[in-house]
Coordinates of C-alpha atoms and ligand atoms in Angstrom, one line a residue:
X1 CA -6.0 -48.2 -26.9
X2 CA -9.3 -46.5 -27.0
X3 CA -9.9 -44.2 -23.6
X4 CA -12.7 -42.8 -22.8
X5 CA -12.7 -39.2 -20.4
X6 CA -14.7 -36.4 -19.7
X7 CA -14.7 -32.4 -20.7
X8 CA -16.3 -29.4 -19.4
X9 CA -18.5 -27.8 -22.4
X10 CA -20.2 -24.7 -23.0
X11 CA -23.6 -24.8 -23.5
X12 CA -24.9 -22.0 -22.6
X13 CA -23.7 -18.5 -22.7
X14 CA -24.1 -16.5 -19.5
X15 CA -25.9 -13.3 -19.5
X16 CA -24.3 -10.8 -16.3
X17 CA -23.3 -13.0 -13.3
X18 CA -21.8 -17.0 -14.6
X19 CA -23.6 -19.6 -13.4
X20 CA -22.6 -23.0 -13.2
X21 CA -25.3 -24.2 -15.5
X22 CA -23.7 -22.8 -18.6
X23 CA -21.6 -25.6 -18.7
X24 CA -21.9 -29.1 -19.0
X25 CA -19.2 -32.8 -18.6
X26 CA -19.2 -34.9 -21.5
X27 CA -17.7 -38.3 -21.8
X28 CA -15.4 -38.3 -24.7
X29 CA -13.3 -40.8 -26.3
X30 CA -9.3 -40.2 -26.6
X31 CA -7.7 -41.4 -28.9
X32 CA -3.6 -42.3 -29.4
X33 CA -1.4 -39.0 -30.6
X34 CA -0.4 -38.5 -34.1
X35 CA 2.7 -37.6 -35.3
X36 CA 3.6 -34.3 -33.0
X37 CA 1.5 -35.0 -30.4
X38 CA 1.4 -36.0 -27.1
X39 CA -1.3 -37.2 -24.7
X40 CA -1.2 -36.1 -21.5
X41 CA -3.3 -37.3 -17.8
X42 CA -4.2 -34.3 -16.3
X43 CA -3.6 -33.7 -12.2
X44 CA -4.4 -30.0 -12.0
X45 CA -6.4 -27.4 -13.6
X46 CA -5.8 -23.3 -12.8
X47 CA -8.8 -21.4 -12.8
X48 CA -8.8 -18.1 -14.5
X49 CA -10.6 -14.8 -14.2
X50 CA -9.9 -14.8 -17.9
X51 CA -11.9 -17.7 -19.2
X52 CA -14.8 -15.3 -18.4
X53 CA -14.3 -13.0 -21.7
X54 CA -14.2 -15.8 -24.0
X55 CA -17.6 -17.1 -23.0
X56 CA -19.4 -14.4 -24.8
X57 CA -20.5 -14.3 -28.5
X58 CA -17.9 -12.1 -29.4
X59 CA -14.3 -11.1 -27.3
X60 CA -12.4 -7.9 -27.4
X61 CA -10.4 -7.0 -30.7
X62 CA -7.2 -8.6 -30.4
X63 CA -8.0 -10.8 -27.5
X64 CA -8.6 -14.4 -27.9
X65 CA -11.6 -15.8 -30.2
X66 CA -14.8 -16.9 -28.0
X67 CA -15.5 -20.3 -26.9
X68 CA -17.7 -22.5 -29.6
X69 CA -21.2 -23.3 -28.1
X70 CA -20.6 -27.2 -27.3
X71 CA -17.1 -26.8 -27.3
X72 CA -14.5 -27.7 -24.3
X73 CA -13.3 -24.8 -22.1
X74 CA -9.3 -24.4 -22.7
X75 CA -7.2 -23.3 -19.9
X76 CA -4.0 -23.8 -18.6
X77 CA -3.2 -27.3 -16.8
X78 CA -0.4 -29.5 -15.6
X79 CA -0.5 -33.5 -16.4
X80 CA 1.4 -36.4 -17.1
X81 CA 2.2 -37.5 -20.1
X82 CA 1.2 -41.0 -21.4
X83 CA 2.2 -41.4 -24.6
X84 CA 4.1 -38.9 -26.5
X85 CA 4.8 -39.1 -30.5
X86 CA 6.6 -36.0 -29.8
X87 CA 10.4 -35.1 -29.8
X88 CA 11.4 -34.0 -25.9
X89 CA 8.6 -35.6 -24.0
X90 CA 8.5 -39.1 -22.6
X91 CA 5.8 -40.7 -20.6
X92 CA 6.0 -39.7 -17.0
X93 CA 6.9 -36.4 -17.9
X94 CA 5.4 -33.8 -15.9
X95 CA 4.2 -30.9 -18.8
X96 CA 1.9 -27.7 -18.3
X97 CA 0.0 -26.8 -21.4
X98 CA -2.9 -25.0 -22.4
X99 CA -5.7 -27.6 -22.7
X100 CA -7.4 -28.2 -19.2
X101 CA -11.2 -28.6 -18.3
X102 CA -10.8 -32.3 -19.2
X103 CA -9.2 -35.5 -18.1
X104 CA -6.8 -36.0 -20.7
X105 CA -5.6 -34.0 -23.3
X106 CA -4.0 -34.3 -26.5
X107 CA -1.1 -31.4 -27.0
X108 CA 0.8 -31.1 -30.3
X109 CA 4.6 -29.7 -29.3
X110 CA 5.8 -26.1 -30.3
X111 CA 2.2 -24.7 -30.3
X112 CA 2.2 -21.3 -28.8
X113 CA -1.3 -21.8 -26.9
X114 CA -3.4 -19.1 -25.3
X115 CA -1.3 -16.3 -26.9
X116 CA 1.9 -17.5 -25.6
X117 CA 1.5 -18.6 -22.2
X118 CA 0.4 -22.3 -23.0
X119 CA 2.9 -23.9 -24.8
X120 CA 3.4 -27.3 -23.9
X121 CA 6.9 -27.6 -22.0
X122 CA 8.5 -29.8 -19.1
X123 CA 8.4 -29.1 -15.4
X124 CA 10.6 -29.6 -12.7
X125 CA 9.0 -31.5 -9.8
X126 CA 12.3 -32.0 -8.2
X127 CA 11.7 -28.6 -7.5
X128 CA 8.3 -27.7 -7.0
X129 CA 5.3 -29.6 -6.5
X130 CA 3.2 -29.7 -10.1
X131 CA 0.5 -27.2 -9.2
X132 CA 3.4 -24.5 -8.1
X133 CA 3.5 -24.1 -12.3
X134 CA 0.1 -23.1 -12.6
X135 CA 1.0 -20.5 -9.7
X136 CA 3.4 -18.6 -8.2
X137 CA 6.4 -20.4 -10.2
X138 CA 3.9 -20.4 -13.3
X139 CA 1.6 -17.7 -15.6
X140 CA 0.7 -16.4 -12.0
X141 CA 4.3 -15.3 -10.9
X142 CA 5.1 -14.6 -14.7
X143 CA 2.1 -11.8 -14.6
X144 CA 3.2 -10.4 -11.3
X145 CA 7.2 -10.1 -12.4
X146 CA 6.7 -8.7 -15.7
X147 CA 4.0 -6.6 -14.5
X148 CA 6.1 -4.5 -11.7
X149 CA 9.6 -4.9 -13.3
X150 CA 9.0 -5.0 -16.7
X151 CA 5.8 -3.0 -17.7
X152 CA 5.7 -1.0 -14.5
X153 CA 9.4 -0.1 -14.3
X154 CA 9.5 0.2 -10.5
X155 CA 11.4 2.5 -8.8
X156 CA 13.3 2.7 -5.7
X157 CA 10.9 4.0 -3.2
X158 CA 7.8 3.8 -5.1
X159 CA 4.6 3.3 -3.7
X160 CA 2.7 0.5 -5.4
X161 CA -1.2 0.2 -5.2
X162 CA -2.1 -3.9 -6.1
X163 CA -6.6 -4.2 -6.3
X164 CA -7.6 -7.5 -6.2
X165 CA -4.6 -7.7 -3.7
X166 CA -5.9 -11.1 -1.9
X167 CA -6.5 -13.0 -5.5
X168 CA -3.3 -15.1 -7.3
X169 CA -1.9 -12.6 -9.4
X170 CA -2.6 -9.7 -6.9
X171 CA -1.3 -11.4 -3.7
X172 CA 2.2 -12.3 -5.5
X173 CA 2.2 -8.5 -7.0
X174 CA 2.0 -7.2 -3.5
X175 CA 4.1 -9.7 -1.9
X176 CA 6.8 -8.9 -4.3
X177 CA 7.1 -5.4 -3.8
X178 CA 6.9 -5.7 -0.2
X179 CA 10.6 -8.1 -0.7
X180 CA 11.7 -5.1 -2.6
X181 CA 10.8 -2.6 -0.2
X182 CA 8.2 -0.7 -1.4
X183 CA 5.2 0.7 0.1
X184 CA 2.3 -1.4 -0.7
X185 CA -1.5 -0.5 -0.5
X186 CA -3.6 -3.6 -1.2
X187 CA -7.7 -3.5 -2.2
X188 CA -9.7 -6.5 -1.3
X189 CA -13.2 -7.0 -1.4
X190 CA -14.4 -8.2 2.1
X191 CA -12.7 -7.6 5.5
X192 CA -11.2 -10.7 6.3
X193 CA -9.1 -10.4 2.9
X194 CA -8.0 -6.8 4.6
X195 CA -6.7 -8.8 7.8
X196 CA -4.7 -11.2 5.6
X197 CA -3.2 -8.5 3.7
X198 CA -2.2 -6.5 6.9
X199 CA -1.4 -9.2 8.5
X200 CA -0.3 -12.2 6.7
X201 CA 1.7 -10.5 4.1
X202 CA 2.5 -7.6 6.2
X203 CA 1.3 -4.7 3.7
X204 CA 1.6 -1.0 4.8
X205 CA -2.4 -0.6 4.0
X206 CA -5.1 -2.1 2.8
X207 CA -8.8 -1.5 2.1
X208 CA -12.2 -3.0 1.6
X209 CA -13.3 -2.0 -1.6
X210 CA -16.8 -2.3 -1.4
X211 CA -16.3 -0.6 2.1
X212 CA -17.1 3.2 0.3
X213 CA -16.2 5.7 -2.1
X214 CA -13.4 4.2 -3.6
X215 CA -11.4 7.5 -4.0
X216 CA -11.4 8.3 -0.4
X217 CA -10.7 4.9 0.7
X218 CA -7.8 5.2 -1.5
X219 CA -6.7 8.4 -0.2
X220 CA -7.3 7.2 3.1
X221 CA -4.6 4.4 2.6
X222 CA -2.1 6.2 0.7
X223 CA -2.4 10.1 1.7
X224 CA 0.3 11.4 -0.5
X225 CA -0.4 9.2 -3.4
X226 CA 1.2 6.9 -5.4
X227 CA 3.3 6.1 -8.2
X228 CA 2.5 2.7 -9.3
X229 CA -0.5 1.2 -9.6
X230 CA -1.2 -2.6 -10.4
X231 CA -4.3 -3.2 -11.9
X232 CA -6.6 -6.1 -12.1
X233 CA -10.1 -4.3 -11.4
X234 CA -10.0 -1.8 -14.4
X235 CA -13.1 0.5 -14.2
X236 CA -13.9 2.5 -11.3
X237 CA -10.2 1.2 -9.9
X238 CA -8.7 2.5 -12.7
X239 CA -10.2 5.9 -12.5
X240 CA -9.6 6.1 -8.7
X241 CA -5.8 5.3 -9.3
X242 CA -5.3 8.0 -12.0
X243 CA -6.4 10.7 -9.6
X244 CA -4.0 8.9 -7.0
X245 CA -1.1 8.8 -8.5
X246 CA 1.6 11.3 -8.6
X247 CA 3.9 13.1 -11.1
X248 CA 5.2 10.2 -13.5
X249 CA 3.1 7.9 -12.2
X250 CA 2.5 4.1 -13.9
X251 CA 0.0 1.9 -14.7
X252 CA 0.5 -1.9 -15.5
X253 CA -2.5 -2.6 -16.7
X254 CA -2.8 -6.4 -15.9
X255 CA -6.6 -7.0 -16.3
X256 CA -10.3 -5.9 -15.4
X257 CA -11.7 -8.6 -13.8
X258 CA -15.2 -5.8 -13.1
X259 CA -15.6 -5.5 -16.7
X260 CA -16.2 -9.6 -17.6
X261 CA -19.6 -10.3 -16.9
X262 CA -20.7 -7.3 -18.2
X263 CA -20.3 -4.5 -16.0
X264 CA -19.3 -0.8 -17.5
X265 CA -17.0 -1.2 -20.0
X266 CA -16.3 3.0 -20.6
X267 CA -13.2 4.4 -19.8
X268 CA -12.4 6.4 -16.7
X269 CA -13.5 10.0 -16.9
X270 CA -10.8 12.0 -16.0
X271 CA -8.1 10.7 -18.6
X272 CA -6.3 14.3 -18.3
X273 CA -5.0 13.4 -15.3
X274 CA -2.6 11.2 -18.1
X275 CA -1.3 14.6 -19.5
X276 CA -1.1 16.7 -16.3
X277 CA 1.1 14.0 -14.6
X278 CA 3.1 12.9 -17.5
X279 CA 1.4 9.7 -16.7
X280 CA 2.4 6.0 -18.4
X281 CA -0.4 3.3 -18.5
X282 CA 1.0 0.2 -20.4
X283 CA -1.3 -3.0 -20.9
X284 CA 0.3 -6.6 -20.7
X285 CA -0.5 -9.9 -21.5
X286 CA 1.9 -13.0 -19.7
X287 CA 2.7 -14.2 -23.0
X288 CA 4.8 -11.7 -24.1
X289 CA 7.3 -12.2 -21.7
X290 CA 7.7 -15.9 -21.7
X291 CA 10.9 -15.6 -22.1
X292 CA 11.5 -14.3 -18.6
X293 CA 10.4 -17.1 -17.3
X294 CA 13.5 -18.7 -16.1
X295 CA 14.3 -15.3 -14.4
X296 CA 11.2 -15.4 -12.6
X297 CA 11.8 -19.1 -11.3
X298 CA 15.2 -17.3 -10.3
X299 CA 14.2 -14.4 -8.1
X300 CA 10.8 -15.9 -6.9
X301 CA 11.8 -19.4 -6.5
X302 CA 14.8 -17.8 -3.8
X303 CA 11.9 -15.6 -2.1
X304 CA 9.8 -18.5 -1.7
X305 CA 12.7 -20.8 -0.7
X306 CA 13.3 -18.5 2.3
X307 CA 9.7 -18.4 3.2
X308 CA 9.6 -14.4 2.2
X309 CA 6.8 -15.1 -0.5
X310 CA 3.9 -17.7 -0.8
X311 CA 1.2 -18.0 -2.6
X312 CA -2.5 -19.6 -0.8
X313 CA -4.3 -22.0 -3.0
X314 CA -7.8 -22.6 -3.3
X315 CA -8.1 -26.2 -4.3
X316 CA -11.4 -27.6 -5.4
X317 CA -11.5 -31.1 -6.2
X318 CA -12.9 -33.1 -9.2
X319 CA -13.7 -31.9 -13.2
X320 CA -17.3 -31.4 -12.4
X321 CA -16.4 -28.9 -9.6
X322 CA -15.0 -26.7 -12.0
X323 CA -17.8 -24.8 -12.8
X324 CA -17.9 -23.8 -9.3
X325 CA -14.5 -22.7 -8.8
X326 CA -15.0 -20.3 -11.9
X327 CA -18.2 -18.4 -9.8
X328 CA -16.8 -18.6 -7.0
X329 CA -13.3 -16.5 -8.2
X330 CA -15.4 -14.5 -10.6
X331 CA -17.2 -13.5 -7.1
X332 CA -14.6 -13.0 -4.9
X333 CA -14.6 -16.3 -2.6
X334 CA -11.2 -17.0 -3.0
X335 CA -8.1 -16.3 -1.2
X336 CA -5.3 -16.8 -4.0
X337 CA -5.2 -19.0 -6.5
X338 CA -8.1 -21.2 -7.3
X339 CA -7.3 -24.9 -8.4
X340 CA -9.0 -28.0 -9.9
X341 CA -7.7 -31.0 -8.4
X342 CA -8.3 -33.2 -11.5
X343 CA -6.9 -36.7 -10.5
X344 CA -6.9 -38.5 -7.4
X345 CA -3.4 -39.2 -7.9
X346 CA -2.5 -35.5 -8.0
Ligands
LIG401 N1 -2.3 -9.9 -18.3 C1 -2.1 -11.2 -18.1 O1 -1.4 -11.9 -18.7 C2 -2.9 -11.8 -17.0 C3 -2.6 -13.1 -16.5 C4 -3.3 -13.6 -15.4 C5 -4.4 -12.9 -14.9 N2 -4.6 -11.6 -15.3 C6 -5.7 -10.8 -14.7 O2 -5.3 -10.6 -13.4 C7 -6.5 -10.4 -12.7 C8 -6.6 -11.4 -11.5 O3 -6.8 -12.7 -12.0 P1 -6.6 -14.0 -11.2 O4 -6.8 -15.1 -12.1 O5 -5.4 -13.9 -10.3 O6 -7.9 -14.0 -10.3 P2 -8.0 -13.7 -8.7 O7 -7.5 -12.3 -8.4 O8 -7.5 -14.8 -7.9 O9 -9.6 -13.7 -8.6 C9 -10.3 -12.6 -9.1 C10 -10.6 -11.6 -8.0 O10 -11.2 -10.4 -8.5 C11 -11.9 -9.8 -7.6 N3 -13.1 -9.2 -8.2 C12 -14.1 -9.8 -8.9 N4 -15.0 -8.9 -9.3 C13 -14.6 -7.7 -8.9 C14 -15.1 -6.3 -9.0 N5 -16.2 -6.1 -9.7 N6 -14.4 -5.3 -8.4 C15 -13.2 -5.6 -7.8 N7 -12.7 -6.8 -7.6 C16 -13.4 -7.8 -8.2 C17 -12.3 -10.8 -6.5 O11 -11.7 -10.4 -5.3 P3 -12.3 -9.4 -4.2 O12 -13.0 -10.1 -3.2 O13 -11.1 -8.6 -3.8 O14 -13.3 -8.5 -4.9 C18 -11.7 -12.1 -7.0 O15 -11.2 -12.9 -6.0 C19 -7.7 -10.5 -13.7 O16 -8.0 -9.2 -14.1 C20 -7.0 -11.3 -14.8 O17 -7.7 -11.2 -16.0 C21 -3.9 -11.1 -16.4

């Protein structure tokens, strides 16, 4: 059978700020799967903050290669498969995998996509609904786990700084160490995000980050510092959290969402605040813990179970909305995650 769908391209590479006209839909035709292979409808498409570095000529040393000019955007979806010449996977499976930004997709089994964290695999949707695995029970609670217990190393009693606190990864971050009984201080970038941290998840502070200097807004929410700080922001965050935090203080460095359209990429200036505090800042990428993942289903599936933990979603709807969705997490319009409803039937 010959099918014919669309995929997102890249056509143009953004200078600064995306917009939505770097990209273009192209109808495409789909063929069967080979040996290996399966092909999968998709329902839902997670939008990253991520995607963003590869859009540029060149990415970061070690990080994945750039998107080709005219080439589909890759990201991390959930479908159903079709038709599957693959071993494990039968038509009507629910999968996630790492090729999204198009209607269907064509998956070989046992790739280790995006680095780890898009490896074509089953879902449960007895369970979960479909999109939960490209959220809180997915890459989204995966990051926000690892990152506290298992880069992090929290403490009993710690007190946990989360920026970007209202996005996906950030809200389940915060959310999470609230359950465990930390102290959590949450940055957001517009007022009404600071009334659904304090009040929807129930933080012990929270701050507008674009409200002043960050350092005293900082200070002003956590006045005798802190010890652990979650960050997505990078940059001035960064440096504002090493002058917060206090003897033996860590770092999970999750991402730096201000550096990916091009703003300053230098480090912070007062790195000796590493040495004075014995401090420990330890970068992590989702992938390498994939093999926590049923743990994480454990703990946060219970938390979310008893209504202690949720994550908001953003849903857009169609493949040619995607573009949009992109801008409008890359500028701070959404409340949690940000989805692609790709199929009517999702
Ligand atoms: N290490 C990993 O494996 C891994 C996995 C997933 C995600 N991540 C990282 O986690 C972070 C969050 O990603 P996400 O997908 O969950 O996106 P998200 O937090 O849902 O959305 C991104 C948020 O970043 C904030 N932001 C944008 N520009 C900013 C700036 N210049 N300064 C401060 N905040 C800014 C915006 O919120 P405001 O309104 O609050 O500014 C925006 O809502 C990113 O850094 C991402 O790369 C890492």
């Amino acid at each position: 059978v010959t099918r014919t769908g669309r995929e997102l391209r890249l056509v143009r590479r953004p200078q600064g700020r995306l917009d939505a006209d770097c990209f273009e839909l192209a109808e495409t035709t789909v063929p069967d799967p080979a040996d290996g292979e399966v092909l999968v409808r998709n329902l839902w498409l997670s939008v990253d903050a991520a995607v963003r570095i590869r859009l540029t000529e060149s990415t970061p040393e070690g990080y994945l290669p750039p998107i080709g000019l005219h080439q589909p955007l890759a990201g991390l979806a959930v479908g159903e498969v079709i038709a599957s010449r693959a071993t494990g996977f039968v038509p009507g499976d629910v999968v996630t995998h790492a090729l999204g930004y198009r209607d269907f997709a064509l998956v070989r089994a046992g790739d280790a996509a995006l680095a780890g964290a898009g490896g074509l695999s089953v879902v449960d949707t007895a369970a979960a609904p479909p999109e939960a695995y490209l959220g809180i029970l997915g890459h989204i609670g995966l990051t926000a786990y690892a990152g506290l217990l298992h880069v992090a190393g929290l403490r009993e009693r710690d007190v946990v700084w989360v920026s970007a606190a209202a996005g996906a990864v950030g809200s389940v971050a915060a959310q999470l160490a609230k359950c465990w009984g930390h102290t959590v201080v949450g940055s957001a970038g517009s007022p009404q995000k600071v009334r659904y941290l304090l009040e929807d998840l129930g933080l012990d502070a929270a701050f507008d980050h674009r409200d002043g200097h960050l350092p005293d807004l900082l200070r002003a929410a956590a006045p005798s510092g802190i010890d652990v700080y979650f960050d997505n922001v990078g940059g001035a965050h960064l440096e504002a959290a090493l002058t917060a935090l206090r003897d033996g203080g860590r770092v999970a460095l999750c991402g730096a969402v201000s550096e990916y359209e091009g703003g300053p990429s230098h480090g912070p200036g007062n790195m000796f605040q590493i040495v004075a505090k014995s401090l420990q800042l330890r970068g992590f990428r989702a992938g390498t813990f994939t093999d926590r993942t049923a743990e994480m289903r454990s703990v946060v599936g219970a938390l979310l179970a008893d209504g202690r933990i949720a994550l908001r979603e953003h849903v857009v709807d169609g493949l040619e909305r995607a573009p949009e969705a992109l801008v409008t997490l890359l500028s701070g319009g959404n409340t949690g995650k940000v989805l692609v409803r790709l199929s009517a039937e999702a």
